[in-house]
PDB file of C-alpha atoms in Angstrom:
ATOM      1  CA  VAL A   1     111.558-155.336  80.563  1.00 32.00           C
ATOM      2  CA  GLU A   2     113.169-152.042  79.752  1.00 37.00           C
ATOM      3  CA  ALA A   3     115.816-150.743  77.411  1.00 37.00           C
ATOM      4  CA  ASP A   4     118.825-149.054  78.956  1.00 39.00           C
ATOM      5  CA  GLU A   5     117.540-145.611  79.927  1.00 40.00           C
ATOM      6  CA  ASN A   6     120.820-144.101  78.679  1.00 40.00           C
ATOM      7  CA  TYR A   7     120.500-145.674  75.242  1.00 34.00           C
ATOM      8  CA  THR A   8     119.536-143.110  72.596  1.00 37.00           C
ATOM      9  CA  GLY A   9     119.847-145.109  69.359  1.00 37.00           C
ATOM     10  CA  ARG A  10     117.363-147.376  67.603  1.00 39.00           C
ATOM     11  CA  VAL A  11     116.528-150.680  69.246  1.00 39.00           C
ATOM     12  CA  THR A  12     116.749-153.400  66.584  1.00 50.00           C
ATOM     13  CA  VAL A  13     116.320-156.548  68.691  1.00 61.00           C
ATOM     14  CA  PRO A  14     114.239-157.454  71.739  1.00 73.00           C
ATOM     15  CA  VAL A  15     116.278-157.142  74.909  1.00 81.00           C
ATOM     16  CA  LEU A  16     115.671-158.358  78.453  1.00 83.00           C
ATOM     17  CA  TRP A  17     117.675-155.890  80.542  1.00 86.00           C
ATOM     18  CA  ASP A  18     118.867-156.280  84.122  1.00 87.00           C
ATOM     19  CA  LYS A  19     118.681-152.744  85.583  1.00 89.00           C
ATOM     20  CA  LYS A  20     120.499-153.678  88.788  1.00 91.00           C
ATOM     21  CA  ARG A  21     123.496-155.175  87.021  1.00 91.00           C
ATOM     22  CA  SER A  22     123.224-152.937  83.929  1.00 90.00           C
ATOM     23  CA  THR A  23     123.573-155.832  81.555  1.00 91.00           C
ATOM     24  CA  ILE A  24     121.623-157.725  78.919  1.00 89.00           C
ATOM     25  CA  VAL A  25     120.049-160.910  80.264  1.00 84.00           C
ATOM     26  CA  ASN A  26     118.894-162.197  76.892  1.00 82.00           C
ATOM     27  CA  ASN A  27     118.222-160.937  73.367  1.00 77.00           C
ATOM     28  CA  GLU A  28     116.615-164.025  71.816  1.00 75.00           C
ATOM     29  CA  SER A  29     112.928-163.301  71.278  1.00 74.00           C
ATOM     30  CA  LEU A  30     111.662-166.874  71.729  1.00 75.00           C
ATOM     31  CA  GLU A  31     113.597-167.320  74.964  1.00 72.00           C
ATOM     32  CA  ILE A  32     112.427-163.942  76.313  1.00 72.00           C
ATOM     33  CA  MET A  33     108.828-164.864  75.511  1.00 74.00           C
ATOM     34  CA  ARG A  34     109.187-168.148  77.405  1.00 71.00           C
ATOM     35  CA  MET A  35     110.818-166.391  80.380  1.00 74.00           C
ATOM     36  CA  LEU A  36     108.046-163.801  80.597  1.00 74.00           C
ATOM     37  CA  ASP A  37     105.413-166.517  80.369  1.00 74.00           C
ATOM     38  CA  THR A  38     106.905-168.888  82.958  1.00 73.00           C
ATOM     39  CA  ARG A  39     109.244-166.954  85.280  1.00 72.00           C
ATOM     40  CA  PHE A  40     107.342-163.764  86.125  1.00 72.00           C
ATOM     41  CA  GLU A  41     104.240-165.260  87.752  1.00 71.00           C
ATOM     42  CA  GLU A  42     104.014-162.571  90.436  1.00 73.00           C
ATOM     43  CA  TYR A  43     103.490-159.925  87.727  1.00 71.00           C
ATOM     44  CA  ALA A  44     101.157-161.983  85.544  1.00 66.00           C
ATOM     45  CA  ASN A  45      97.410-162.454  85.468  1.00 65.00           C
ATOM     46  CA  ASP A  46      95.793-165.890  85.324  1.00 66.00           C
ATOM     47  CA  ASN A  47      96.372-166.277  81.603  1.00 73.00           C
ATOM     48  CA  THR A  48      99.199-168.300  80.112  1.00 79.00           C
ATOM     49  CA  LEU A  49     100.553-168.688  76.602  1.00 86.00           C
ATOM     50  CA  LEU A  50     101.876-172.158  77.472  1.00 83.00           C
ATOM     51  CA  PRO A  51      98.827-174.226  78.491  1.00 83.00           C
ATOM     52  CA  ASP A  52      99.397-177.331  80.612  1.00 85.00           C
ATOM     53  CA  GLY A  53      99.743-180.416  78.472  1.00 87.00           C
ATOM     54  CA  LYS A  54     100.443-178.462  75.301  1.00 91.00           C
ATOM     55  CA  GLU A  55     104.078-177.532  75.946  1.00 90.00           C
ATOM     56  CA  ASP A  56     105.473-180.038  73.452  1.00 94.00           C
ATOM     57  CA  GLU A  57     102.986-179.040  70.763  1.00 96.00           C
ATOM     58  CA  VAL A  58     103.740-175.337  71.227  1.00 95.00           C
ATOM     59  CA  ASP A  59     107.462-176.036  70.971  1.00 94.00           C
ATOM     60  CA  ARG A  60     106.913-178.173  67.860  1.00 97.00           C
ATOM     61  CA  VAL A  61     105.037-175.365  66.114  1.00 97.00           C
ATOM     62  CA  LEU A  62     107.622-172.769  67.162  1.00 96.00           C
ATOM     63  CA  ASP A  63     110.348-175.017  65.742  1.00 95.00           C
ATOM     64  CA  GLU A  64     108.417-175.226  62.464  1.00 97.00           C
ATOM     65  CA  ILE A  65     107.579-171.564  61.967  1.00 96.00           C
ATOM     66  CA  TYR A  66     110.827-169.993  63.137  1.00 94.00           C
ATOM     67  CA  PRO A  67     113.159-171.062  60.277  1.00 94.00           C
ATOM     68  CA  SER A  68     110.617-170.781  57.479  1.00 96.00           C
ATOM     69  CA  VAL A  69     108.518-167.767  58.540  1.00 97.00           C
ATOM     70  CA  ASN A  70     110.046-165.710  61.368  1.00 95.00           C
ATOM     71  CA  ASN A  71     113.589-166.051  60.074  1.00 95.00           C
ATOM     72  CA  GLY A  72     112.536-166.821  56.516  1.00 96.00           C
ATOM     73  CA  VAL A  73     111.651-163.206  55.753  1.00 97.00           C
ATOM     74  CA  TYR A  74     115.119-162.113  56.906  1.00 96.00           C
ATOM     75  CA  ARG A  75     116.854-164.868  54.963  1.00 96.00           C
ATOM     76  CA  ALA A  76     115.043-163.614  51.865  1.00 97.00           C
ATOM     77  CA  GLY A  77     115.618-159.934  52.562  1.00 96.00           C
ATOM     78  CA  PHE A  78     119.327-160.236  53.244  1.00 96.00           C
ATOM     79  CA  ALA A  79     120.098-162.988  50.749  1.00 96.00           C
ATOM     80  CA  GLU A  80     123.353-162.416  48.896  1.00 95.00           C
ATOM     81  CA  SER A  81     122.598-164.676  45.962  1.00 96.00           C
ATOM     82  CA  GLN A  82     119.620-165.540  43.784  1.00 97.00           C
ATOM     83  CA  GLU A  83     119.833-169.137  44.945  1.00 97.00           C
ATOM     84  CA  ALA A  84     119.685-168.181  48.628  1.00 97.00           C
ATOM     85  CA  TYR A  85     116.799-165.801  47.996  1.00 97.00           C
ATOM     86  CA  ASP A  86     114.815-168.343  45.988  1.00 98.00           C
ATOM     87  CA  GLU A  87     115.296-170.997  48.654  1.00 97.00           C
ATOM     88  CA  ALA A  88     114.153-168.667  51.445  1.00 97.00           C
ATOM     89  CA  VAL A  89     111.126-167.337  49.565  1.00 98.00           C
ATOM     90  CA  ASP A  90     110.004-170.769  48.395  1.00 98.00           C
ATOM     91  CA  GLY A  91     110.219-172.115  51.943  1.00 98.00           C
ATOM     92  CA  LEU A  92     108.426-169.069  53.321  1.00 98.00           C
ATOM     93  CA  PHE A  93     105.420-169.311  51.029  1.00 98.00           C
ATOM     94  CA  GLU A  94     105.203-173.088  51.322  1.00 98.00           C
ATOM     95  CA  SER A  95     104.990-172.621  55.077  1.00 98.00           C
ATOM     96  CA  LEU A  96     102.421-169.825  54.818  1.00 98.00           C
ATOM     97  CA  SER A  97     100.234-171.999  52.588  1.00 98.00           C
ATOM     98  CA  HIS A  98     100.535-174.889  55.040  1.00 98.00           C
ATOM     99  CA  TRP A  99      99.467-172.772  58.000  1.00 98.00           C
ATOM    100  CA  ASP A 100      96.672-171.188  55.994  1.00 98.00           C
ATOM    101  CA  ASP A 101      95.302-174.714  55.521  1.00 98.00           C
ATOM    102  CA  VAL A 102      95.731-175.524  59.223  1.00 98.00           C
ATOM    103  CA  LEU A 103      93.885-172.354  60.220  1.00 98.00           C
ATOM    104  CA  ALA A 104      90.935-173.306  58.054  1.00 97.00           C
ATOM    105  CA  GLU A 105      90.079-175.938  60.663  1.00 96.00           C
ATOM    106  CA  GLN A 106      91.165-174.345  63.947  1.00 97.00           C
ATOM    107  CA  ARG A 107      91.267-170.863  65.422  1.00 97.00           C
ATOM    108  CA  TYR A 108      94.930-170.815  66.502  1.00 98.00           C
ATOM    109  CA  LEU A 109      98.124-172.632  65.586  1.00 98.00           C
ATOM    110  CA  VAL A 110      97.792-175.098  68.466  1.00 96.00           C
ATOM    111  CA  GLY A 111      94.046-175.606  68.537  1.00 91.00           C
ATOM    112  CA  ASP A 112      91.572-173.371  70.332  1.00 92.00           C
ATOM    113  CA  GLU A 113      93.895-171.485  72.696  1.00 93.00           C
ATOM    114  CA  LEU A 114      96.195-168.546  72.053  1.00 94.00           C
ATOM    115  CA  THR A 115      99.791-169.646  72.722  1.00 95.00           C
ATOM    116  CA  GLU A 116     103.377-168.503  72.347  1.00 94.00           C
ATOM    117  CA  ALA A 117     103.301-169.924  68.818  1.00 96.00           C
ATOM    118  CA  ASP A 118     100.623-167.401  67.851  1.00 97.00           C
ATOM    119  CA  VAL A 119     102.604-164.520  69.321  1.00 94.00           C
ATOM    120  CA  ALA A 120     105.634-165.559  67.277  1.00 95.00           C
ATOM    121  CA  MET A 121     103.621-165.948  64.080  1.00 98.00           C
ATOM    122  CA  PHE A 122     101.656-162.736  64.612  1.00 98.00           C
ATOM    123  CA  THR A 123     104.744-160.539  64.973  1.00 95.00           C
ATOM    124  CA  THR A 124     105.852-161.560  61.484  1.00 97.00           C
ATOM    125  CA  LEU A 125     102.447-161.581  59.806  1.00 98.00           C
ATOM    126  CA  VAL A 126     101.352-158.181  61.142  1.00 98.00           C
ATOM    127  CA  ARG A 127     104.418-156.610  59.502  1.00 97.00           C
ATOM    128  CA  PHE A 128     104.297-158.674  56.354  1.00 98.00           C
ATOM    129  CA  ASP A 129     102.277-156.622  53.865  1.00 98.00           C
ATOM    130  CA  GLU A 130     103.646-153.273  55.052  1.00 97.00           C
ATOM    131  CA  VAL A 131     107.294-154.286  55.257  1.00 98.00           C
ATOM    132  CA  TYR A 132     108.454-157.750  54.244  1.00 98.00           C
ATOM    133  CA  HIS A 133     106.408-157.934  51.036  1.00 98.00           C
ATOM    134  CA  THR A 134     108.244-154.923  49.595  1.00 96.00           C
ATOM    135  CA  HIS A 135     111.374-154.307  51.650  1.00 97.00           C
ATOM    136  CA  PHE A 136     112.491-157.956  51.771  1.00 97.00           C
ATOM    137  CA  LYS A 137     111.063-158.916  48.349  1.00 97.00           C
ATOM    138  CA  CYS A 138     108.671-161.459  49.853  1.00 98.00           C
ATOM    139  CA  ASN A 139     106.142-160.539  47.212  1.00 97.00           C
ATOM    140  CA  ALA A 140     104.736-163.805  45.876  1.00 97.00           C
ATOM    141  CA  ARG A 141     101.565-163.087  47.858  1.00 97.00           C
ATOM    142  CA  ARG A 142     100.319-160.735  50.562  1.00 98.00           C
ATOM    143  CA  ILE A 143      98.826-161.920  53.827  1.00 98.00           C
ATOM    144  CA  VAL A 144      95.524-160.290  52.828  1.00 98.00           C
ATOM    145  CA  ASP A 145      95.465-162.748  49.900  1.00 97.00           C
ATOM    146  CA  TYR A 146      95.154-165.705  52.283  1.00 98.00           C
ATOM    147  CA  ASP A 147      91.603-166.327  53.485  1.00 93.00           C
ATOM    148  CA  ASN A 148      92.588-167.878  56.804  1.00 97.00           C
ATOM    149  CA  LEU A 149      95.900-166.196  57.620  1.00 98.00           C
ATOM    150  CA  TRP A 150      94.371-162.775  57.046  1.00 98.00           C
ATOM    151  CA  GLY A 151      91.416-163.523  59.310  1.00 98.00           C
ATOM    152  CA  TYR A 152      93.804-165.014  61.873  1.00 98.00           C
ATOM    153  CA  VAL A 153      95.982-161.881  61.965  1.00 98.00           C
ATOM    154  CA  ARG A 154      92.917-159.716  62.530  1.00 98.00           C
ATOM    155  CA  ASP A 155      91.711-162.095  65.237  1.00 98.00           C
ATOM    156  CA  VAL A 156      94.986-161.924  67.188  1.00 98.00           C
ATOM    157  CA  TYR A 157      95.300-158.160  66.606  1.00 98.00           C
ATOM    158  CA  GLN A 158      91.831-157.631  68.075  1.00 97.00           C
ATOM    159  CA  THR A 159      92.615-159.747  71.152  1.00 95.00           C
ATOM    160  CA  GLU A 160      92.528-157.504  74.209  1.00 92.00           C
ATOM    161  CA  GLY A 161      95.866-155.784  74.748  1.00 91.00           C
ATOM    162  CA  VAL A 162      97.448-156.806  71.436  1.00 94.00           C
ATOM    163  CA  GLY A 163      96.499-154.131  68.912  1.00 95.00           C
ATOM    164  CA  GLU A 164      97.724-151.342  71.175  1.00 96.00           C
ATOM    165  CA  THR A 165     101.234-152.793  71.018  1.00 93.00           C
ATOM    166  CA  VAL A 166     101.407-152.436  67.222  1.00 96.00           C
ATOM    167  CA  ASP A 167     102.832-149.085  66.112  1.00 96.00           C
ATOM    168  CA  MET A 168     102.990-149.532  62.360  1.00 96.00           C
ATOM    169  CA  SER A 169     104.475-146.116  61.666  1.00 95.00           C
ATOM    170  CA  HIS A 170     107.366-146.940  63.995  1.00 95.00           C
ATOM    171  CA  ILE A 171     107.762-150.402  62.479  1.00 95.00           C
ATOM    172  CA  LYS A 172     107.925-149.015  58.958  1.00 96.00           C
ATOM    173  CA  GLU A 173     110.264-146.178  59.861  1.00 95.00           C
ATOM    174  CA  HIS A 174     112.644-148.624  61.521  1.00 94.00           C
ATOM    175  CA  TYR A 175     112.826-151.093  58.646  1.00 96.00           C
ATOM    176  CA  TYR A 176     112.931-148.623  55.794  1.00 97.00           C
ATOM    177  CA  THR A 177     115.457-146.237  57.355  1.00 96.00           C
ATOM    178  CA  THR A 178     117.974-148.585  58.978  1.00 94.00           C
ATOM    179  CA  HIS A 179     118.820-151.047  56.190  1.00 94.00           C
ATOM    180  CA  HIS A 180     120.784-148.727  53.943  1.00 93.00           C
ATOM    181  CA  ASP A 181     121.989-151.505  51.670  1.00 93.00           C
ATOM    182  CA  LEU A 182     118.340-152.309  50.866  1.00 95.00           C
ATOM    183  CA  ASN A 183     116.879-148.790  50.914  1.00 95.00           C
ATOM    184  CA  PRO A 184     119.714-146.244  50.678  1.00 95.00           C
ATOM    185  CA  LYS A 185     117.432-143.210  50.271  1.00 96.00           C
ATOM    186  CA  GLU A 186     115.366-144.165  53.359  1.00 95.00           C
ATOM    187  CA  ILE A 187     112.057-143.652  51.567  1.00 96.00           C
ATOM    188  CA  VAL A 188     109.141-145.045  53.587  1.00 96.00           C
ATOM    189  CA  PRO A 189     106.209-146.263  51.447  1.00 95.00           C
ATOM    190  CA  LYS A 190     102.729-144.983  52.273  1.00 92.00           C
ATOM    191  CA  GLY A 191     100.769-148.205  51.832  1.00 88.00           C
ATOM    192  CA  PRO A 192      99.177-150.658  51.795  1.00 91.00           C
ATOM    193  CA  SER A 193      97.647-150.098  55.290  1.00 91.00           C
ATOM    194  CA  PRO A 194      95.746-153.349  55.986  1.00 94.00           C
ATOM    195  CA  GLU A 195      92.565-152.894  58.025  1.00 96.00           C
ATOM    196  CA  PHE A 196      93.364-154.958  61.117  1.00 97.00           C
ATOM    197  CA  ASP A 197      90.145-153.857  62.821  1.00 95.00           C
ATOM    198  CA  GLU A 198      87.859-155.412  60.206  1.00 95.00           C
ATOM    199  CA  PRO A 199      85.607-158.251  61.484  1.00 94.00           C
ATOM    200  CA  HIS A 200      87.257-161.683  61.316  1.00 95.00           C
ATOM    201  CA  ASP A 201      84.516-164.201  62.251  1.00 91.00           C
ATOM    202  CA  ARG A 202      87.108-166.663  63.544  1.00 94.00           C
ATOM    203  CA  ASP A 203      85.448-167.072  66.904  1.00 89.00           C
ATOM    204  CA  ARG A 204      83.142-169.551  65.105  1.00 91.00           C
ATOM    205  CA  LEU A 205      86.097-171.972  65.246  1.00 87.00           C
TER     206      LEU A 205
END
């Protein structure tokens, strides 16, 4: 997976790029995740994010979190009316509360194994307090205000190989300097800097 080596602008969406044909194969994050998990076995280790027998459950959770959480923050941030914003934010925080309750009883979204659903949820939650809470006006609560979601984010972040993929300074610079209608002066806030390395104690689940 590589961006076009001749591209010099900012990448705003995930892209699966065919270097031989010099063309985009796919730019839908959920589909790319599934491709990488199921179609690149020769490059993979023995781990999978789509455990046998749990495919339907993983897909069910992905279908639940995508419109309300993953896309919900964007629907709120780019809403063009109060009604659209209110609907997106209400749905977002209802969903976050639901999953906070679920995670009180189990370590991950689909039980005791890390799956594609957790990757999808994590990518939104890890950015939430630093970006979406302020930039997209998703400010009813922060993720650190949720007992279980906050521990869950730290748990996934501290999973081997995950934390090193999170470059928060790059994430913040991208969001706050590319949406000129939302932040015309391109000022990047300093905080709040959640401590993702703090102990989480979720392995007890």
